[in-house]
């Protein structure tokens, strides 16, 4: 039997983290990444996308760990522990982590790799050209001349924009230039501290 077949049997053809039944694939735990059933889990597309950072992490999705952390399969428990650890800045995840007891050998295994996942919150931050986070009410300056489409003027490099507002798009802010409220690309701005 292939690893995939073994895992399909073990998991009853469900994602071993969230129980979804769609688009299941084998995920071998780093750092070993050995393609054996003992070192791999079967996970769905959603879980896979977030673990591999193809998609931003939706923290709500991971409440599924509430169930899967009690799996009788060691590798699933290890993965649940790693995910909870990565999310442990949120109190619900820390609470679950506190409840999840692993025997010393598994604990060592779990700690041998840390997942680097980006949660929504961090991902949604609006950053200026220096990577400083911009917040509503901040003052910024333009770091290059910008043509303001529709308004018929060029906002000059060095223009100060006070009291900015954030938008739904983390890459954009709104501010008033020459008395006109316009959308500016955060990457072309510098926060004035
Ligand atoms: Zn899943």
PDB file of C-alpha atoms and ligand atoms in Angstrom:
ATOM      1  CA  UNK A   1       0.000   0.000   0.000  1.00  0.00           C
ATOM      2  CA  UNK A   2       1.228   3.501  -0.728  1.00  0.00           C
ATOM      3  CA  UNK A   3       1.464   6.075   2.028  1.00  0.00           C
ATOM      4  CA  UNK A   4      -1.519   7.863   0.564  1.00  0.00           C
ATOM      5  CA  UNK A   5      -3.634   4.700   0.652  1.00  0.00           C
ATOM      6  CA  UNK A   6      -2.603   4.021   4.247  1.00  0.00           C
ATOM      7  CA  UNK A   7      -3.504   7.563   5.218  1.00  0.00           C
ATOM      8  CA  UNK A   8      -6.845   7.447   3.425  1.00  0.00           C
ATOM      9  CA  UNK A   9      -7.669   4.376   5.446  1.00  0.00           C
ATOM     10  CA  UNK A  10      -6.430   5.850   8.729  1.00  0.00           C
ATOM     11  CA  UNK A  11      -8.335   9.085   8.238  1.00  0.00           C
ATOM     12  CA  UNK A  12     -11.503   7.550   6.736  1.00  0.00           C
ATOM     13  CA  UNK A  13     -10.825   9.827   3.754  1.00  0.00           C
ATOM     14  CA  UNK A  14     -11.082  13.017   5.763  1.00  0.00           C
ATOM     15  CA  UNK A  15      -8.655  15.803   6.486  1.00  0.00           C
ATOM     16  CA  UNK A  16      -6.895  14.750   9.675  1.00  0.00           C
ATOM     17  CA  UNK A  17      -6.926  18.328  10.950  1.00  0.00           C
ATOM     18  CA  UNK A  18     -10.341  19.701  10.015  1.00  0.00           C
ATOM     19  CA  UNK A  19     -12.321  16.669   8.734  1.00  0.00           C
ATOM     20  CA  UNK A  20     -12.983  18.223   5.320  1.00  0.00           C
ATOM     21  CA  UNK A  21     -13.322  15.679   2.541  1.00  0.00           C
ATOM     22  CA  UNK A  22     -12.220  17.784  -0.418  1.00  0.00           C
ATOM     23  CA  UNK A  23      -8.926  17.605  -2.249  1.00  0.00           C
ATOM     24  CA  UNK A  24      -6.908  15.622   0.239  1.00  0.00           C
ATOM     25  CA  UNK A  25      -3.168  15.362  -0.086  1.00  0.00           C
ATOM     26  CA  UNK A  26      -0.257  13.961   1.879  1.00  0.00           C
ATOM     27  CA  UNK A  27       1.721  16.404   4.005  1.00  0.00           C
ATOM     28  CA  UNK A  28       4.999  15.077   5.397  1.00  0.00           C
ATOM     29  CA  UNK A  29       6.105  16.841   8.523  1.00  0.00           C
ATOM     30  CA  UNK A  30       9.293  18.879   8.354  1.00  0.00           C
ATOM     31  CA  UNK A  31      12.156  18.833   9.036  1.00  0.00           C
ATOM     32  CA  UNK A  32      12.421  15.123   8.080  1.00  0.00           C
ATOM     33  CA  UNK A  33       9.723  15.232   5.398  1.00  0.00           C
ATOM     34  CA  UNK A  34       9.727  11.467   5.212  1.00  0.00           C
ATOM     35  CA  UNK A  35       7.007  10.084   3.094  1.00  0.00           C
ATOM     36  CA  UNK A  36       5.886   7.463   5.599  1.00  0.00           C
ATOM     37  CA  UNK A  37       2.487   7.168   7.232  1.00  0.00           C
ATOM     38  CA  UNK A  38       4.094   7.635  10.669  1.00  0.00           C
ATOM     39  CA  UNK A  39       5.546  10.996   9.607  1.00  0.00           C
ATOM     40  CA  UNK A  40       2.742  12.242   7.384  1.00  0.00           C
ATOM     41  CA  UNK A  41      -0.806  13.401   7.629  1.00  0.00           C
ATOM     42  CA  UNK A  42      -3.591  13.644   5.102  1.00  0.00           C
ATOM     43  CA  UNK A  43      -4.880  17.183   4.849  1.00  0.00           C
ATOM     44  CA  UNK A  44      -7.314  19.150   2.721  1.00  0.00           C
ATOM     45  CA  UNK A  45      -6.589  21.979   0.357  1.00  0.00           C
ATOM     46  CA  UNK A  46      -7.592  24.659   2.871  1.00  0.00           C
ATOM     47  CA  UNK A  47      -5.279  23.365   5.584  1.00  0.00           C
ATOM     48  CA  UNK A  48      -2.497  22.832   3.078  1.00  0.00           C
ATOM     49  CA  UNK A  49      -2.756  26.332   1.630  1.00  0.00           C
ATOM     50  CA  UNK A  50      -2.483  27.946   5.048  1.00  0.00           C
ATOM     51  CA  UNK A  51       0.311  25.721   6.335  1.00  0.00           C
ATOM     52  CA  UNK A  52       2.386  26.260   3.210  1.00  0.00           C
ATOM     53  CA  UNK A  53       1.588  29.999   3.327  1.00  0.00           C
ATOM     54  CA  UNK A  54       0.080  29.965  -0.140  1.00  0.00           C
ATOM     55  CA  UNK A  55      -2.962  31.538   1.459  1.00  0.00           C
ATOM     56  CA  UNK A  56      -3.180  33.873   4.438  1.00  0.00           C
ATOM     57  CA  UNK A  57      -4.041  32.124   7.658  1.00  0.00           C
ATOM     58  CA  UNK A  58      -7.653  32.276   8.693  1.00  0.00           C
ATOM     59  CA  UNK A  59      -7.423  31.824  12.427  1.00  0.00           C
ATOM     60  CA  UNK A  60     -11.056  30.734  12.702  1.00  0.00           C
ATOM     61  CA  UNK A  61     -10.315  27.728  10.545  1.00  0.00           C
ATOM     62  CA  UNK A  62      -7.928  26.383  13.158  1.00  0.00           C
ATOM     63  CA  UNK A  63     -10.539  26.048  15.856  1.00  0.00           C
ATOM     64  CA  UNK A  64     -10.783  22.587  14.249  1.00  0.00           C
ATOM     65  CA  UNK A  65      -7.681  21.737  16.298  1.00  0.00           C
ATOM     66  CA  UNK A  66      -9.993  21.637  19.290  1.00  0.00           C
ATOM     67  CA  UNK A  67     -10.983  18.181  18.013  1.00  0.00           C
ATOM     68  CA  UNK A  68      -7.985  16.985  16.056  1.00  0.00           C
ATOM     69  CA  UNK A  69      -5.523  17.591  18.918  1.00  0.00           C
ATOM     70  CA  UNK A  70      -7.173  14.607  20.661  1.00  0.00           C
ATOM     71  CA  UNK A  71      -6.409  12.313  17.742  1.00  0.00           C
ATOM     72  CA  UNK A  72      -4.970   8.916  18.667  1.00  0.00           C
ATOM     73  CA  UNK A  73      -2.467   9.253  15.821  1.00  0.00           C
ATOM     74  CA  UNK A  74       0.841  10.649  17.126  1.00  0.00           C
ATOM     75  CA  UNK A  75       1.780  12.563  13.972  1.00  0.00           C
ATOM     76  CA  UNK A  76      -1.604  14.339  13.979  1.00  0.00           C
ATOM     77  CA  UNK A  77      -1.098  15.368  17.587  1.00  0.00           C
ATOM     78  CA  UNK A  78       2.381  16.642  16.802  1.00  0.00           C
ATOM     79  CA  UNK A  79       1.033  18.716  13.910  1.00  0.00           C
ATOM     80  CA  UNK A  80      -1.812  20.055  16.068  1.00  0.00           C
ATOM     81  CA  UNK A  81       0.736  21.038  18.720  1.00  0.00           C
ATOM     82  CA  UNK A  82       2.887  22.872  16.154  1.00  0.00           C
ATOM     83  CA  UNK A  83      -0.089  24.764  14.767  1.00  0.00           C
ATOM     84  CA  UNK A  84      -1.322  25.741  18.220  1.00  0.00           C
ATOM     85  CA  UNK A  85       2.178  26.863  19.094  1.00  0.00           C
ATOM     86  CA  UNK A  86       2.311  29.015  15.961  1.00  0.00           C
ATOM     87  CA  UNK A  87      -1.073  30.531  16.848  1.00  0.00           C
ATOM     88  CA  UNK A  88      -0.359  30.821  20.560  1.00  0.00           C
ATOM     89  CA  UNK A  89      -0.424  34.614  20.548  1.00  0.00           C
ATOM     90  CA  UNK A  90      -4.189  34.071  20.548  1.00  0.00           C
ATOM     91  CA  UNK A  91      -5.505  33.043  23.935  1.00  0.00           C
ATOM     92  CA  UNK A  92      -7.778  30.259  22.641  1.00  0.00           C
ATOM     93  CA  UNK A  93      -4.771  28.551  21.019  1.00  0.00           C
ATOM     94  CA  UNK A  94      -2.631  28.961  24.142  1.00  0.00           C
ATOM     95  CA  UNK A  95      -5.454  27.480  26.225  1.00  0.00           C
ATOM     96  CA  UNK A  96      -5.629  24.393  23.993  1.00  0.00           C
ATOM     97  CA  UNK A  97      -1.856  24.116  23.979  1.00  0.00           C
ATOM     98  CA  UNK A  98      -1.873  24.089  27.780  1.00  0.00           C
ATOM     99  CA  UNK A  99      -4.270  21.156  27.695  1.00  0.00           C
ATOM    100  CA  UNK A 100      -2.382  19.129  25.112  1.00  0.00           C
ATOM    101  CA  UNK A 101      -0.050  16.803  26.908  1.00  0.00           C
ATOM    102  CA  UNK A 102       2.489  14.975  24.756  1.00  0.00           C
ATOM    103  CA  UNK A 103       4.833  12.331  26.088  1.00  0.00           C
ATOM    104  CA  UNK A 104       8.466  13.508  26.176  1.00  0.00           C
ATOM    105  CA  UNK A 105       9.458  11.823  22.928  1.00  0.00           C
ATOM    106  CA  UNK A 106       6.579  13.360  21.034  1.00  0.00           C
ATOM    107  CA  UNK A 107       7.183  16.699  22.680  1.00  0.00           C
ATOM    108  CA  UNK A 108      10.757  16.671  21.375  1.00  0.00           C
ATOM    109  CA  UNK A 109       9.486  15.743  17.944  1.00  0.00           C
ATOM    110  CA  UNK A 110       6.881  18.526  18.030  1.00  0.00           C
ATOM    111  CA  UNK A 111       9.504  21.068  19.036  1.00  0.00           C
ATOM    112  CA  UNK A 112      11.991  20.001  16.370  1.00  0.00           C
ATOM    113  CA  UNK A 113      10.356  22.354  13.874  1.00  0.00           C
ATOM    114  CA  UNK A 114       8.424  25.547  14.247  1.00  0.00           C
ATOM    115  CA  UNK A 115       5.807  26.559  11.744  1.00  0.00           C
ATOM    116  CA  UNK A 116       6.090  30.027  10.415  1.00  0.00           C
ATOM    117  CA  UNK A 117       2.578  31.057   9.570  1.00  0.00           C
ATOM    118  CA  UNK A 118       1.306  34.547   9.075  1.00  0.00           C
ATOM    119  CA  UNK A 119      -1.985  35.294  10.741  1.00  0.00           C
ATOM    120  CA  UNK A 120      -4.580  37.537   9.161  1.00  0.00           C
ATOM    121  CA  UNK A 121      -3.900  40.296  11.587  1.00  0.00           C
ATOM    122  CA  UNK A 122      -0.237  40.686  10.687  1.00  0.00           C
ATOM    123  CA  UNK A 123      -0.993  40.149   7.052  1.00  0.00           C
ATOM    124  CA  UNK A 124      -3.545  42.958   6.968  1.00  0.00           C
ATOM    125  CA  UNK A 125      -1.191  45.547   8.383  1.00  0.00           C
ATOM    126  CA  UNK A 126      -0.698  48.579   6.151  1.00  0.00           C
ATOM    127  CA  UNK A 127       3.017  49.203   5.812  1.00  0.00           C
ATOM    128  CA  UNK A 128       4.855  52.225   4.479  1.00  0.00           C
ATOM    129  CA  UNK A 129       7.975  52.122   2.278  1.00  0.00           C
ATOM    130  CA  UNK A 130      10.114  51.362   5.325  1.00  0.00           C
ATOM    131  CA  UNK A 131       7.861  48.618   6.603  1.00  0.00           C
ATOM    132  CA  UNK A 132       6.502  50.756   9.443  1.00  0.00           C
ATOM    133  CA  UNK A 133       2.886  50.099  10.201  1.00  0.00           C
ATOM    134  CA  UNK A 134       0.511  52.916   9.240  1.00  0.00           C
ATOM    135  CA  UNK A 135      -2.490  53.648  11.402  1.00  0.00           C
ATOM    136  CA  UNK A 136      -5.503  55.887  10.947  1.00  0.00           C
ATOM    137  CA  UNK A 137      -4.617  59.443  11.921  1.00  0.00           C
ATOM    138  CA  UNK A 138      -0.925  59.121  11.029  1.00  0.00           C
ATOM    139  CA  UNK A 139       0.956  61.742   9.049  1.00  0.00           C
ATOM    140  CA  UNK A 140       2.922  60.594   6.005  1.00  0.00           C
ATOM    141  CA  UNK A 141       5.017  62.143   3.257  1.00  0.00           C
ATOM    142  CA  UNK A 142       5.176  61.078  -0.370  1.00  0.00           C
ATOM    143  CA  UNK A 143       8.493  59.565  -1.395  1.00  0.00           C
ATOM    144  CA  UNK A 144       7.893  60.146  -5.112  1.00  0.00           C
ATOM    145  CA  UNK A 145       5.803  62.320  -7.432  1.00  0.00           C
ATOM    146  CA  UNK A 146       2.417  60.761  -8.005  1.00  0.00           C
ATOM    147  CA  UNK A 147      -0.019  61.509 -10.795  1.00  0.00           C
ATOM    148  CA  UNK A 148      -3.432  61.809  -9.263  1.00  0.00           C
ATOM    149  CA  UNK A 149      -5.694  60.258 -11.819  1.00  0.00           C
ATOM    150  CA  UNK A 150      -8.931  62.140 -12.331  1.00  0.00           C
ATOM    151  CA  UNK A 151      -7.904  65.117 -10.225  1.00  0.00           C
ATOM    152  CA  UNK A 152      -5.555  66.532 -12.850  1.00  0.00           C
ATOM    153  CA  UNK A 153      -2.534  67.287 -10.690  1.00  0.00           C
ATOM    154  CA  UNK A 154       0.673  65.703  -9.570  1.00  0.00           C
ATOM    155  CA  UNK A 155       1.219  65.197  -5.878  1.00  0.00           C
ATOM    156  CA  UNK A 156       4.841  66.131  -5.388  1.00  0.00           C
ATOM    157  CA  UNK A 157       7.427  64.091  -3.591  1.00  0.00           C
ATOM    158  CA  UNK A 158       7.683  65.411  -0.031  1.00  0.00           C
ATOM    159  CA  UNK A 159       4.018  66.382   0.160  1.00  0.00           C
ATOM    160  CA  UNK A 160       2.782  65.941   3.709  1.00  0.00           C
ATOM    161  CA  UNK A 161      -0.520  64.129   4.156  1.00  0.00           C
ATOM    162  CA  UNK A 162      -2.034  64.440   7.602  1.00  0.00           C
ATOM    163  CA  UNK A 163      -4.661  62.394   9.341  1.00  0.00           C
ATOM    164  CA  UNK A 164      -4.719  59.473   6.919  1.00  0.00           C
ATOM    165  CA  UNK A 165      -7.464  56.838   6.903  1.00  0.00           C
ATOM    166  CA  UNK A 166      -7.020  53.120   6.286  1.00  0.00           C
ATOM    167  CA  UNK A 167      -8.989  51.349   3.555  1.00  0.00           C
ATOM    168  CA  UNK A 168     -10.190  47.775   3.038  1.00  0.00           C
ATOM    169  CA  UNK A 169      -7.060  47.197   1.009  1.00  0.00           C
ATOM    170  CA  UNK A 170      -3.976  46.972   3.248  1.00  0.00           C
ATOM    171  CA  UNK A 171      -1.850  48.356   0.400  1.00  0.00           C
ATOM    172  CA  UNK A 172      -3.832  51.607   0.173  1.00  0.00           C
ATOM    173  CA  UNK A 173      -4.609  54.524   2.433  1.00  0.00           C
ATOM    174  CA  UNK A 174      -6.766  57.575   1.942  1.00  0.00           C
ATOM    175  CA  UNK A 175      -5.690  61.115   2.561  1.00  0.00           C
ATOM    176  CA  UNK A 176      -6.256  64.684   1.493  1.00  0.00           C
ATOM    177  CA  UNK A 177      -3.853  66.211  -1.039  1.00  0.00           C
ATOM    178  CA  UNK A 178      -4.559  69.727  -2.400  1.00  0.00           C
ATOM    179  CA  UNK A 179      -7.925  69.530  -0.705  1.00  0.00           C
ATOM    180  CA  UNK A 180      -8.883  66.401  -2.614  1.00  0.00           C
ATOM    181  CA  UNK A 181      -9.447  63.111  -0.868  1.00  0.00           C
ATOM    182  CA  UNK A 182      -7.455  60.504  -2.768  1.00  0.00           C
ATOM    183  CA  UNK A 183      -6.269  56.929  -2.440  1.00  0.00           C
ATOM    184  CA  UNK A 184      -2.509  56.562  -2.038  1.00  0.00           C
ATOM    185  CA  UNK A 185      -0.343  53.484  -2.336  1.00  0.00           C
ATOM    186  CA  UNK A 186       1.170  52.847   1.101  1.00  0.00           C
ATOM    187  CA  UNK A 187       4.430  51.688  -0.427  1.00  0.00           C
ATOM    188  CA  UNK A 188       5.064  55.217  -1.827  1.00  0.00           C
ATOM    189  CA  UNK A 189       4.713  56.835   1.580  1.00  0.00           C
ATOM    190  CA  UNK A 190       6.884  57.397   4.594  1.00  0.00           C
ATOM    191  CA  UNK A 191       5.448  57.714   8.049  1.00  0.00           C
ATOM    192  CA  UNK A 192       6.304  60.950   9.854  1.00  0.00           C
ATOM    193  CA  UNK A 193       7.031  60.165  13.465  1.00  0.00           C
TER     194      UNK A 193
HETATM  195 ZN1  LIG B   1      -8.283  20.496   6.532  1.00  0.00          ZN
END
